[in-house]
CSV table of N, CA, C and O and ligand atoms in Angstrom, one decimal:
chain,number,residue,atom,x,y,z
A,1,MET,N,9.3,9.0,3.0
A,1,MET,CA,9.6,9.5,4.0
A,1,MET,C,8.2,10.2,4.3
A,1,MET,O,7.2,10.8,4.0
A,2,VAL,N,8.0,10.2,6.0
A,2,VAL,CA,7.1,11.2,6.4
A,2,VAL,C,7.5,11.6,7.9
A,2,VAL,O,8.3,11.2,8.7
A,3,TYR,N,7.1,12.9,8.1
A,3,TYR,CA,7.6,13.1,9.5
A,3,TYR,C,6.2,14.5,10.1
A,3,TYR,O,6.0,14.9,9.1
A,4,VAL,N,6.6,14.8,11.5
A,4,VAL,CA,5.5,15.6,11.5
A,4,VAL,C,6.1,16.9,12.2
A,4,VAL,O,7.0,16.6,12.9
A,5,LYS,N,6.0,18.3,11.7
A,5,LYS,CA,6.8,19.3,12.0
A,5,LYS,C,5.3,20.4,13.0
A,5,LYS,O,4.6,20.6,11.8
A,6,ASP,N,5.9,20.8,13.6
A,6,ASP,CA,4.8,21.8,14.5
A,6,ASP,C,3.5,21.2,14.2
A,6,ASP,O,2.7,22.0,14.2
A,7,GLY,N,3.3,20.3,14.6
A,7,GLY,CA,2.1,19.4,13.9
A,7,GLY,C,1.6,19.1,13.0
A,7,GLY,O,0.1,18.4,13.0
A,8,ALA,N,2.4,19.4,11.9
A,8,ALA,CA,1.9,19.5,10.6
A,8,ALA,C,2.8,17.8,9.8
A,8,ALA,O,3.7,18.0,9.9
A,9,PRO,N,1.8,17.2,9.4
A,9,PRO,CA,2.4,16.1,8.7
A,9,PRO,C,3.1,16.4,7.4
A,9,PRO,O,2.5,16.8,6.4
A,10,ILE,N,4.0,16.0,7.0
A,10,ILE,CA,5.2,16.0,5.4
A,10,ILE,C,5.3,15.1,5.1
A,10,ILE,O,6.1,14.2,5.7
A,11,ILE,N,5.0,14.2,3.9
A,11,ILE,CA,5.2,13.5,3.3
A,11,ILE,C,6.2,13.7,1.7
A,11,ILE,O,5.5,14.6,1.2
A,12,GLY,N,7.3,13.0,2.0
A,12,GLY,CA,8.1,13.2,0.8
A,12,GLY,C,8.1,12.2,-0.2
A,12,GLY,O,8.1,10.8,0.2
A,13,VAL,N,8.0,12.3,-1.6
A,13,VAL,CA,8.0,10.5,-2.2
A,13,VAL,C,9.1,11.9,-3.3
A,13,VAL,O,9.6,12.3,-3.6
A,14,ASN,N,9.5,10.2,-3.9
A,14,ASN,CA,11.0,10.4,-5.2
A,14,ASN,C,9.9,10.6,-6.5
A,14,ASN,O,9.5,9.5,-6.9
A,15,ALA,N,9.8,11.7,-6.9
A,15,ALA,CA,9.4,12.3,-8.1
A,15,ALA,C,9.7,11.4,-9.6
A,15,ALA,O,8.9,11.5,-10.5
A,16,LEU,N,10.7,10.2,-9.3
A,16,LEU,CA,11.5,9.7,-10.5
A,16,LEU,C,10.9,8.7,-10.5
A,16,LEU,O,10.8,7.7,-11.7
A,17,HIS,N,10.1,8.3,-9.2
A,17,HIS,CA,9.4,6.9,-9.4
A,17,HIS,C,8.2,6.9,-10.2
A,17,HIS,O,7.7,7.8,-10.3
A,18,HIS,N,7.8,5.4,-10.7
A,18,HIS,CA,6.6,5.7,-11.3
A,18,HIS,C,5.5,6.0,-10.4
A,18,HIS,O,5.2,5.8,-9.2
A,19,PRO,N,4.6,6.7,-11.2
A,19,PRO,CA,3.7,7.2,-10.5
A,19,PRO,C,2.6,6.3,-9.3
A,19,PRO,O,2.2,6.5,-8.4
A,20,ASN,N,2.4,4.7,-9.8
A,20,ASN,CA,1.8,3.8,-9.1
A,20,ASN,C,2.8,3.6,-7.6
A,20,ASN,O,2.3,3.7,-6.7
A,21,ARG,N,4.0,3.7,-8.0
A,21,ARG,CA,4.6,3.7,-6.4
A,21,ARG,C,4.7,4.7,-5.5
A,21,ARG,O,4.3,4.8,-4.5
A,22,GLN,N,4.4,6.0,-6.4
A,22,GLN,CA,4.6,7.3,-5.8
A,22,GLN,C,3.1,7.1,-4.9
A,22,GLN,O,3.3,7.7,-3.7
A,23,ARG,N,2.0,7.1,-5.7
A,23,ARG,CA,0.4,6.5,-5.0
A,23,ARG,C,0.8,6.1,-3.9
A,23,ARG,O,0.3,6.1,-2.9
A,24,PHE,N,1.3,4.6,-4.3
A,24,PHE,CA,1.4,3.4,-3.1
A,24,PHE,C,2.4,4.1,-1.8
A,24,PHE,O,1.9,4.3,-0.6
A,25,THR,N,3.5,4.8,-2.1
A,25,THR,CA,4.0,5.9,-0.7
A,25,THR,C,3.5,6.6,-0.3
A,25,THR,O,3.4,6.3,1.1
A,26,ILE,N,2.7,7.2,-0.9
A,26,ILE,CA,1.6,8.4,0.1
A,26,ILE,C,0.9,7.7,0.8
A,26,ILE,O,1.0,8.1,1.8
A,27,ALA,N,0.7,6.7,0.3
A,27,ALA,CA,-0.9,5.7,1.2
A,27,ALA,C,-0.1,4.7,2.2
A,27,ALA,O,-0.8,5.1,3.0
A,28,HIS,N,0.9,5.1,1.8
A,28,HIS,CA,1.9,3.8,3.2
A,28,HIS,C,2.4,5.3,4.2
A,28,HIS,O,1.8,4.9,5.4
A,29,GLU,N,2.6,6.0,3.6
A,29,GLU,CA,2.6,7.2,4.6
A,29,GLU,C,2.1,8.1,5.2
A,29,GLU,O,2.0,8.1,6.8
A,30,LEU,N,1.0,7.9,5.0
A,30,LEU,CA,-0.4,8.0,5.3
A,30,LEU,C,-0.9,7.2,6.3
A,30,LEU,O,-1.3,7.5,7.4
A,31,GLY,N,-0.4,6.2,6.5
A,31,GLY,CA,-0.8,4.9,7.3
A,31,GLY,C,0.0,5.0,8.4
A,31,GLY,O,-0.5,5.0,9.7
A,32,HIS,N,1.3,5.3,8.0
A,32,HIS,CA,2.2,5.7,9.3
A,32,HIS,C,1.5,6.8,10.2
A,32,HIS,O,1.5,6.6,11.3
A,33,TYR,N,1.1,7.7,9.4
A,33,TYR,CA,0.4,8.8,10.1
A,33,TYR,C,-0.8,8.8,10.5
A,33,TYR,O,-0.7,8.9,11.9
A,34,MET,N,-1.4,7.8,10.4
A,34,MET,CA,-2.5,7.4,11.3
A,34,MET,C,-2.3,6.6,12.3
A,34,MET,O,-3.1,6.7,13.3
A,35,LEU,N,-1.8,5.6,12.0
A,35,LEU,CA,-1.5,4.6,12.9
A,35,LEU,C,-0.3,4.4,14.0
A,35,LEU,O,-0.7,4.2,15.2
A,36,HIS,N,0.6,5.2,13.5
A,36,HIS,CA,2.1,5.2,14.5
A,36,HIS,C,2.1,6.8,14.5
A,36,HIS,O,3.9,7.0,14.4
A,37,ARG,N,1.4,7.6,14.7
A,37,ARG,CA,1.8,9.2,15.1
A,37,ARG,C,3.1,9.5,16.2
A,37,ARG,O,3.6,9.8,15.9
A,38,GLU,N,2.6,8.7,17.2
A,38,GLU,CA,3.7,8.9,18.5
A,38,GLU,C,5.3,8.6,17.7
A,38,GLU,O,5.8,9.5,18.5
A,39,LEU,N,5.3,7.9,16.8
A,39,LEU,CA,6.4,7.5,16.6
A,39,LEU,C,7.3,8.8,15.8
A,39,LEU,O,8.2,9.1,15.2
A,40,LEU,N,6.1,9.4,14.5
A,40,LEU,CA,6.8,10.5,14.2
A,40,LEU,C,7.0,12.1,14.8
A,40,LEU,O,7.8,12.3,13.8
A,41,SER,N,6.9,12.2,15.9
A,41,SER,CA,6.9,13.2,16.7
A,41,SER,C,8.3,13.4,17.1
A,41,SER,O,8.9,14.2,17.0
A,42,SER,N,9.2,12.0,16.8
A,42,SER,CA,10.5,12.2,17.2
A,42,SER,C,11.4,11.9,16.5
A,42,SER,O,12.4,11.8,16.5
A,43,GLU,N,11.1,11.3,15.2
A,43,GLU,CA,11.8,11.1,14.0
A,43,GLU,C,10.9,11.0,12.6
A,43,GLU,O,10.3,11.7,12.8
A,44,VAL,N,12.4,11.1,11.9
A,44,VAL,CA,11.6,11.5,10.7
A,44,VAL,C,11.6,9.4,9.7
A,44,VAL,O,12.3,9.1,10.2
A,45,HIS,N,10.4,9.2,9.6
A,45,HIS,CA,10.5,7.5,9.2
A,45,HIS,C,10.7,7.9,7.6
A,45,HIS,O,10.1,8.2,6.4
A,46,VAL,N,11.6,7.4,7.4
A,46,VAL,CA,11.9,7.4,6.1
A,46,VAL,C,11.8,5.5,5.4
A,46,VAL,O,12.5,4.7,5.9
A,47,ASP,N,11.5,5.5,4.3
A,47,ASP,CA,11.5,4.5,3.4
A,47,ASP,C,11.9,4.1,2.2
A,47,ASP,O,11.9,4.9,1.4
A,48,LYS,N,13.0,3.3,2.4
A,48,LYS,CA,13.8,3.5,1.4
A,48,LYS,C,13.6,2.3,0.6
A,48,LYS,O,13.2,2.6,-0.9
A,49,GLN,N,13.1,0.9,0.5
A,49,GLN,CA,12.4,0.0,-0.2
A,49,GLN,C,11.2,-1.1,0.6
A,49,GLN,O,11.5,-0.9,1.5
A,50,PHE,N,10.4,-0.6,-0.3
A,50,PHE,CA,9.7,-1.5,0.5
A,50,PHE,C,9.2,-2.8,-0.1
A,50,PHE,O,9.2,-3.5,-1.0
A,51,LYS,N,9.5,-3.8,0.8
A,51,LYS,CA,9.7,-5.2,1.5
A,51,LYS,C,8.4,-5.8,1.0
A,51,LYS,O,7.0,-4.8,1.1
A,52,ILE,N,8.2,-6.9,0.4
A,52,ILE,CA,6.6,-7.5,0.2
A,52,ILE,C,6.1,-7.8,1.5
A,52,ILE,O,6.1,-9.0,2.1
A,53,LEU,N,5.6,-7.1,2.2
A,53,LEU,CA,5.4,-7.5,4.0
A,53,LEU,C,3.8,-7.1,4.3
A,53,LEU,O,3.7,-5.6,4.2
A,54,MET,N,3.2,-8.1,3.8
A,54,MET,CA,1.6,-7.7,4.1
A,54,MET,C,1.6,-8.7,5.2
A,54,MET,O,0.4,-8.2,5.6
A,55,ARG,N,1.9,-9.9,5.1
A,55,ARG,CA,1.7,-11.1,6.1
A,55,ARG,C,2.6,-10.6,7.2
A,55,ARG,O,3.4,-10.5,7.1
A,56,ASP,N,1.8,-11.3,8.2
A,56,ASP,CA,2.8,-11.2,9.6
A,56,ASP,C,3.3,-13.0,9.2
A,56,ASP,O,2.6,-13.7,9.2
A,57,THR,N,4.7,-13.0,9.7
A,57,THR,CA,5.5,-14.1,9.4
A,57,THR,C,5.9,-14.5,11.2
A,57,THR,O,6.6,-13.3,11.7
A,58,ASN,N,7.0,-15.5,11.4
A,58,ASN,CA,7.2,-16.0,12.6
A,58,ASN,C,8.4,-14.7,12.8
A,58,ASN,O,8.5,-14.6,13.7
A,59,SER,N,9.1,-14.5,11.8
A,59,SER,CA,10.6,-14.0,11.7
A,59,SER,C,9.9,-12.1,11.5
A,59,SER,O,11.0,-11.5,12.1
A,60,SER,N,8.5,-12.2,11.9
A,60,SER,CA,8.7,-10.4,11.6
A,60,SER,C,8.9,-10.3,12.5
A,60,SER,O,8.7,-10.2,14.5
A,61,THR,N,10.0,-8.5,12.4
A,61,THR,CA,10.5,-8.4,13.9
A,61,THR,C,9.6,-6.9,13.8
A,61,THR,O,8.3,-6.8,13.8
A,62,GLY,N,9.8,-5.6,15.2
A,62,GLY,CA,8.9,-5.0,15.6
A,62,GLY,C,8.9,-4.2,14.4
A,62,GLY,O,7.4,-3.4,13.9
A,63,THR,N,9.6,-3.3,14.0
A,63,THR,CA,9.8,-2.9,12.7
A,63,THR,C,9.1,-3.6,11.6
A,63,THR,O,8.1,-2.6,11.0
A,64,ASP,N,8.8,-5.1,11.2
A,64,ASP,CA,8.6,-5.4,9.9
A,64,ASP,C,7.0,-5.1,10.4
A,64,ASP,O,6.1,-4.4,9.6
A,65,ALA,N,6.2,-5.1,11.9
A,65,ALA,CA,4.9,-5.0,12.0
A,65,ALA,C,4.4,-3.9,11.8
A,65,ALA,O,3.5,-3.3,11.4
A,66,ILE,N,5.0,-2.7,11.5
A,66,ILE,CA,4.6,-1.3,12.0
A,66,ILE,C,4.5,-1.2,10.1
A,66,ILE,O,3.6,-0.7,9.3
A,67,GLU,N,5.4,-2.0,9.8
A,67,GLU,CA,5.4,-1.5,7.9
A,67,GLU,C,4.2,-2.2,7.5
A,67,GLU,O,3.9,-2.1,6.5
A,68,ILE,N,4.1,-3.4,7.8
A,68,ILE,CA,2.6,-4.5,7.5
A,68,ILE,C,1.7,-3.7,7.6
A,68,ILE,O,0.9,-3.7,6.8
A,69,GLU,N,1.8,-3.0,9.0
A,69,GLU,CA,0.3,-2.3,9.5
A,69,GLU,C,0.1,-1.1,8.2
A,69,GLU,O,-0.7,-0.7,7.6
A,70,ALA,N,1.0,-0.7,7.8
A,70,ALA,CA,1.2,0.7,6.8
A,70,ALA,C,0.7,0.1,5.4
A,70,ALA,O,0.1,0.8,4.9
A,71,ASN,N,1.2,-1.0,5.2
A,71,ASN,CA,1.4,-1.5,4.0
A,71,ASN,C,-0.2,-2.0,3.5
A,71,ASN,O,-0.8,-1.5,3.0
A,72,LYS,N,-1.0,-2.5,4.6
A,72,LYS,CA,-2.2,-2.8,4.7
A,72,LYS,C,-3.1,-1.6,4.7
A,72,LYS,O,-4.0,-1.9,3.7
A,73,PHE,N,-3.0,-0.5,5.2
A,73,PHE,CA,-3.7,0.2,5.3
A,73,PHE,C,-2.9,1.2,3.8
A,73,PHE,O,-4.6,1.5,3.3
A,74,ALA,N,-2.1,1.1,3.4
A,74,ALA,CA,-2.2,1.4,1.7
A,74,ALA,C,-2.9,0.7,0.9
A,74,ALA,O,-3.6,1.3,-0.3
A,75,ALA,N,-2.8,-0.5,0.9
A,75,ALA,CA,-4.0,-1.5,0.4
A,75,ALA,C,-5.2,-1.4,0.4
A,75,ALA,O,-6.2,-1.2,-0.7
A,76,GLU,N,-5.6,-1.1,1.2
A,76,GLU,CA,-7.2,-0.6,1.7
A,76,GLU,C,-7.5,0.6,1.0
A,76,GLU,O,-8.4,0.7,0.0
A,77,LEU,N,-6.2,1.5,1.4
A,77,LEU,CA,-6.6,3.0,0.7
A,77,LEU,C,-7.0,2.8,-0.8
A,77,LEU,O,-8.0,3.9,-1.2
A,78,LEU,N,-6.1,2.3,-1.3
A,78,LEU,CA,-5.8,2.3,-2.8
A,78,LEU,C,-6.9,1.2,-3.4
A,78,LEU,O,-7.7,1.6,-4.5
A,79,LEU,N,-7.3,0.2,-2.6
A,79,LEU,CA,-8.1,-0.9,-3.2
A,79,LEU,C,-9.1,-1.5,-1.6
A,79,LEU,O,-8.5,-2.1,-1.5
A,80,PRO,N,-10.0,-0.7,-2.2
A,80,PRO,CA,-11.0,-1.1,-0.8
A,80,PRO,C,-11.4,-1.9,-1.0
A,80,PRO,O,-12.1,-2.4,-2.0
A,81,SER,N,-11.8,-2.8,-0.1
A,81,SER,CA,-12.1,-4.2,0.1
A,81,SER,C,-13.6,-4.3,-0.4
A,81,SER,O,-13.7,-5.8,-0.9
A,82,PHE,N,-14.0,-3.1,-0.3
A,82,PHE,CA,-15.9,-2.9,-0.3
A,82,PHE,C,-16.1,-3.3,-2.3
A,82,PHE,O,-16.8,-4.0,-2.9
A,83,LEU,N,-14.8,-2.8,-2.8
A,83,LEU,CA,-15.0,-2.5,-4.3
A,83,LEU,C,-14.5,-4.0,-4.8
A,83,LEU,O,-15.2,-4.3,-5.7
A,84,ILE,N,-13.5,-4.6,-4.1
A,84,ILE,CA,-12.9,-5.9,-4.8
A,84,ILE,C,-14.0,-7.2,-4.4
A,84,ILE,O,-14.1,-7.8,-5.4
A,85,ASP,N,-14.9,-6.7,-2.9
A,85,ASP,CA,-15.7,-7.8,-2.8
A,85,ASP,C,-17.0,-8.1,-4.3
A,85,ASP,O,-17.3,-8.7,-4.5
A,86,ASP,N,-17.2,-6.2,-4.2
A,86,ASP,CA,-18.4,-6.4,-5.3
A,86,ASP,C,-17.7,-7.0,-6.4
A,86,ASP,O,-18.6,-7.7,-7.6
A,87,LEU,N,-16.4,-6.5,-6.9
A,87,LEU,CA,-16.4,-7.0,-8.3
A,87,LEU,C,-16.3,-8.8,-8.3
A,87,LEU,O,-16.5,-8.7,-9.4
A,88,LEU,N,-15.5,-9.3,-7.1
A,88,LEU,CA,-15.8,-10.6,-7.4
A,88,LEU,C,-16.6,-11.6,-7.2
A,88,LEU,O,-17.2,-12.4,-7.6
A,89,ALA,N,-17.7,-10.7,-6.7
A,89,ALA,CA,-19.4,-11.2,-6.2
A,89,ALA,C,-20.2,-11.0,-7.9
A,89,ALA,O,-20.8,-12.3,-8.4
A,90,ASN,N,-20.0,-10.1,-8.7
A,90,ASN,CA,-20.9,-9.7,-9.6
A,90,ASN,C,-19.7,-10.0,-11.3
A,90,ASN,O,-20.1,-9.4,-12.2
A,91,SER,N,-19.1,-10.4,-10.6
A,91,SER,CA,-18.0,-10.8,-12.2
A,91,SER,C,-17.6,-12.3,-12.2
A,91,SER,O,-17.7,-13.3,-11.7
A,92,THR,N,-17.3,-12.5,-13.3
A,92,THR,CA,-16.9,-14.5,-13.8
A,92,THR,C,-15.1,-13.8,-13.7
A,92,THR,O,-14.2,-14.5,-14.4
A,93,PHE,N,-14.9,-12.8,-12.7
A,93,PHE,CA,-13.5,-12.5,-13.1
A,93,PHE,C,-12.2,-13.8,-12.5
A,93,PHE,O,-12.7,-14.6,-11.5
A,94,ASP,N,-11.8,-14.2,-13.6
A,94,ASP,CA,-10.4,-15.2,-13.0
A,94,ASP,C,-9.2,-14.9,-12.5
A,94,ASP,O,-8.3,-14.2,-13.5
A,95,ILE,N,-9.2,-14.8,-11.4
A,95,ILE,CA,-8.1,-14.1,-10.9
A,95,ILE,C,-6.4,-14.9,-11.6
A,95,ILE,O,-5.2,-14.3,-11.1
A,96,ASP,N,-6.5,-16.1,-12.1
A,96,ASP,CA,-5.3,-16.7,-12.3
A,96,ASP,C,-5.1,-16.0,-14.1
A,96,ASP,O,-3.9,-16.8,-14.5
A,97,ASP,N,-6.3,-15.4,-14.6
A,97,ASP,CA,-5.8,-15.1,-16.1
A,97,ASP,C,-5.0,-13.8,-15.9
A,97,ASP,O,-6.1,-12.7,-15.5
A,98,PRO,N,-3.9,-13.4,-16.2
A,98,PRO,CA,-3.0,-12.1,-15.9
A,98,PRO,C,-3.8,-10.9,-16.6
A,98,PRO,O,-3.5,-10.3,-16.4
A,99,GLU,N,-4.4,-11.3,-18.0
A,99,GLU,CA,-4.9,-10.2,-18.7
A,99,GLU,C,-6.2,-9.7,-18.0
A,99,GLU,O,-5.9,-8.0,-17.9
A,100,PRO,N,-7.0,-10.0,-17.6
A,100,PRO,CA,-7.8,-8.5,-16.7
A,100,PRO,C,-7.6,-8.3,-15.4
A,100,PRO,O,-7.5,-7.3,-15.1
A,101,LEU,N,-6.3,-9.2,-14.7
A,101,LEU,CA,-5.9,-8.8,-14.0
A,101,LEU,C,-4.9,-7.5,-14.1
A,101,LEU,O,-5.2,-6.7,-13.4
A,102,GLU,N,-4.2,-7.5,-15.2
A,102,GLU,CA,-3.7,-6.1,-15.5
A,102,GLU,C,-4.2,-4.9,-16.1
A,102,GLU,O,-4.2,-4.2,-15.6
A,103,LYS,N,-5.3,-5.1,-16.4
A,103,LYS,CA,-6.3,-4.2,-17.1
A,103,LYS,C,-7.4,-3.6,-15.6
A,103,LYS,O,-7.0,-2.2,-15.6
A,104,LEU,N,-7.5,-4.9,-14.8
A,104,LEU,CA,-7.8,-3.7,-13.6
A,104,LEU,C,-6.7,-3.3,-12.9
A,104,LEU,O,-7.1,-2.4,-12.0
A,105,ALA,N,-5.6,-3.6,-12.7
A,105,ALA,CA,-4.9,-2.7,-12.2
A,105,ALA,C,-4.7,-1.4,-12.7
A,105,ALA,O,-3.9,-0.6,-11.8
A,106,LYS,N,-4.4,-1.5,-13.9
A,106,LYS,CA,-4.0,0.0,-14.8
A,106,LYS,C,-5.3,0.9,-14.3
A,106,LYS,O,-5.4,1.8,-13.7
A,107,LYS,N,-6.9,0.2,-14.1
A,107,LYS,CA,-8.1,0.9,-13.6
A,107,LYS,C,-7.3,1.9,-12.1
A,107,LYS,O,-7.9,3.0,-11.9
A,108,PHE,N,-6.8,0.7,-11.4
A,108,PHE,CA,-6.7,1.4,-10.0
A,108,PHE,C,-5.8,2.1,-9.9
A,108,PHE,O,-5.2,2.3,-8.8
A,109,ARG,N,-4.9,2.0,-10.9
A,109,ARG,CA,-3.5,2.2,-10.9
A,109,ARG,C,-2.7,1.9,-10.0
A,109,ARG,O,-1.9,2.6,-8.8
A,110,VAL,N,-2.9,0.6,-9.6
A,110,VAL,CA,-1.6,-0.1,-8.4
A,110,VAL,C,-1.1,-1.2,-9.4
A,110,VAL,O,-1.1,-1.5,-10.8
A,111,SER,N,-0.3,-1.7,-8.4
A,111,SER,CA,0.7,-2.9,-9.4
A,111,SER,C,-0.4,-4.4,-9.2
A,111,SER,O,-1.3,-4.4,-8.4
A,112,LYS,N,0.2,-5.2,-9.8
A,112,LYS,CA,-0.5,-6.2,-10.5
A,112,LYS,C,-0.7,-7.5,-8.6
A,112,LYS,O,-1.3,-7.9,-8.3
A,113,GLN,N,0.7,-7.0,-8.5
A,113,GLN,CA,0.8,-7.9,-7.3
A,113,GLN,C,0.3,-7.2,-6.2
A,113,GLN,O,-0.4,-8.5,-5.5
A,114,MET,N,0.0,-6.0,-6.4
A,114,MET,CA,-0.7,-5.4,-4.9
A,114,MET,C,-2.3,-6.1,-5.0
A,114,MET,O,-3.3,-6.6,-4.3
A,115,LEU,N,-2.9,-5.9,-6.1
A,115,LEU,CA,-3.7,-6.1,-6.8
A,115,LEU,C,-4.4,-7.8,-6.2
A,115,LEU,O,-5.7,-8.2,-6.0
A,116,GLU,N,-3.5,-8.7,-6.6
A,116,GLU,CA,-3.6,-9.9,-6.2
A,116,GLU,C,-3.8,-10.5,-5.2
A,116,GLU,O,-4.5,-11.0,-4.7
A,117,TYR,N,-2.7,-9.7,-4.3
A,117,TYR,CA,-2.9,-9.7,-2.5
A,117,TYR,C,-4.2,-9.4,-2.4
A,117,TYR,O,-4.9,-10.6,-1.7
A,118,LYS,N,-4.6,-8.2,-2.5
A,118,LYS,CA,-6.3,-8.1,-2.1
A,118,LYS,C,-7.0,-9.1,-2.7
A,118,LYS,O,-7.9,-9.0,-1.9
A,119,MET,N,-7.0,-9.4,-4.0
A,119,MET,CA,-8.0,-10.2,-4.6
A,119,MET,C,-8.1,-11.7,-3.5
A,119,MET,O,-9.0,-12.8,-3.6
A,120,ARG,N,-6.7,-12.1,-3.2
A,120,ARG,CA,-6.6,-13.2,-2.8
A,120,ARG,C,-7.0,-13.3,-1.4
A,120,ARG,O,-7.3,-14.4,-0.8
A,121,GLY,N,-7.3,-11.9,-1.1
A,121,GLY,CA,-7.7,-12.1,0.1
A,121,GLY,C,-6.9,-12.5,1.4
A,121,GLY,O,-7.0,-13.0,2.4
B,1,ZN,ZN1,6.6,2.3,6.3
């Protein structure tokens, strides 16, 4: 969750979650703070469960659009495109081979799903 109190942003994470999940949560909430600050002055934004919302679909609601933006922000923060582009340009990385994908996800401390999402662009 994230909220703003007396002008100061406060982000809360569940300490029982996997560290990668906590990193993603913090990045996601930072996204809300950077992109949707006006919403946070009047309410506490609580994210209970992250849906895999990265791409806009026809069925996306207004709330979904905000979550998609925060997810994109988090993905870019944790896995900057310039690093991914570099990696793909300078190696024979096979995105369909699960082993190097897993290694790389560990290195970046993100989920395999997120790495795959970023790599497939
Ligand atoms: Zn959110």
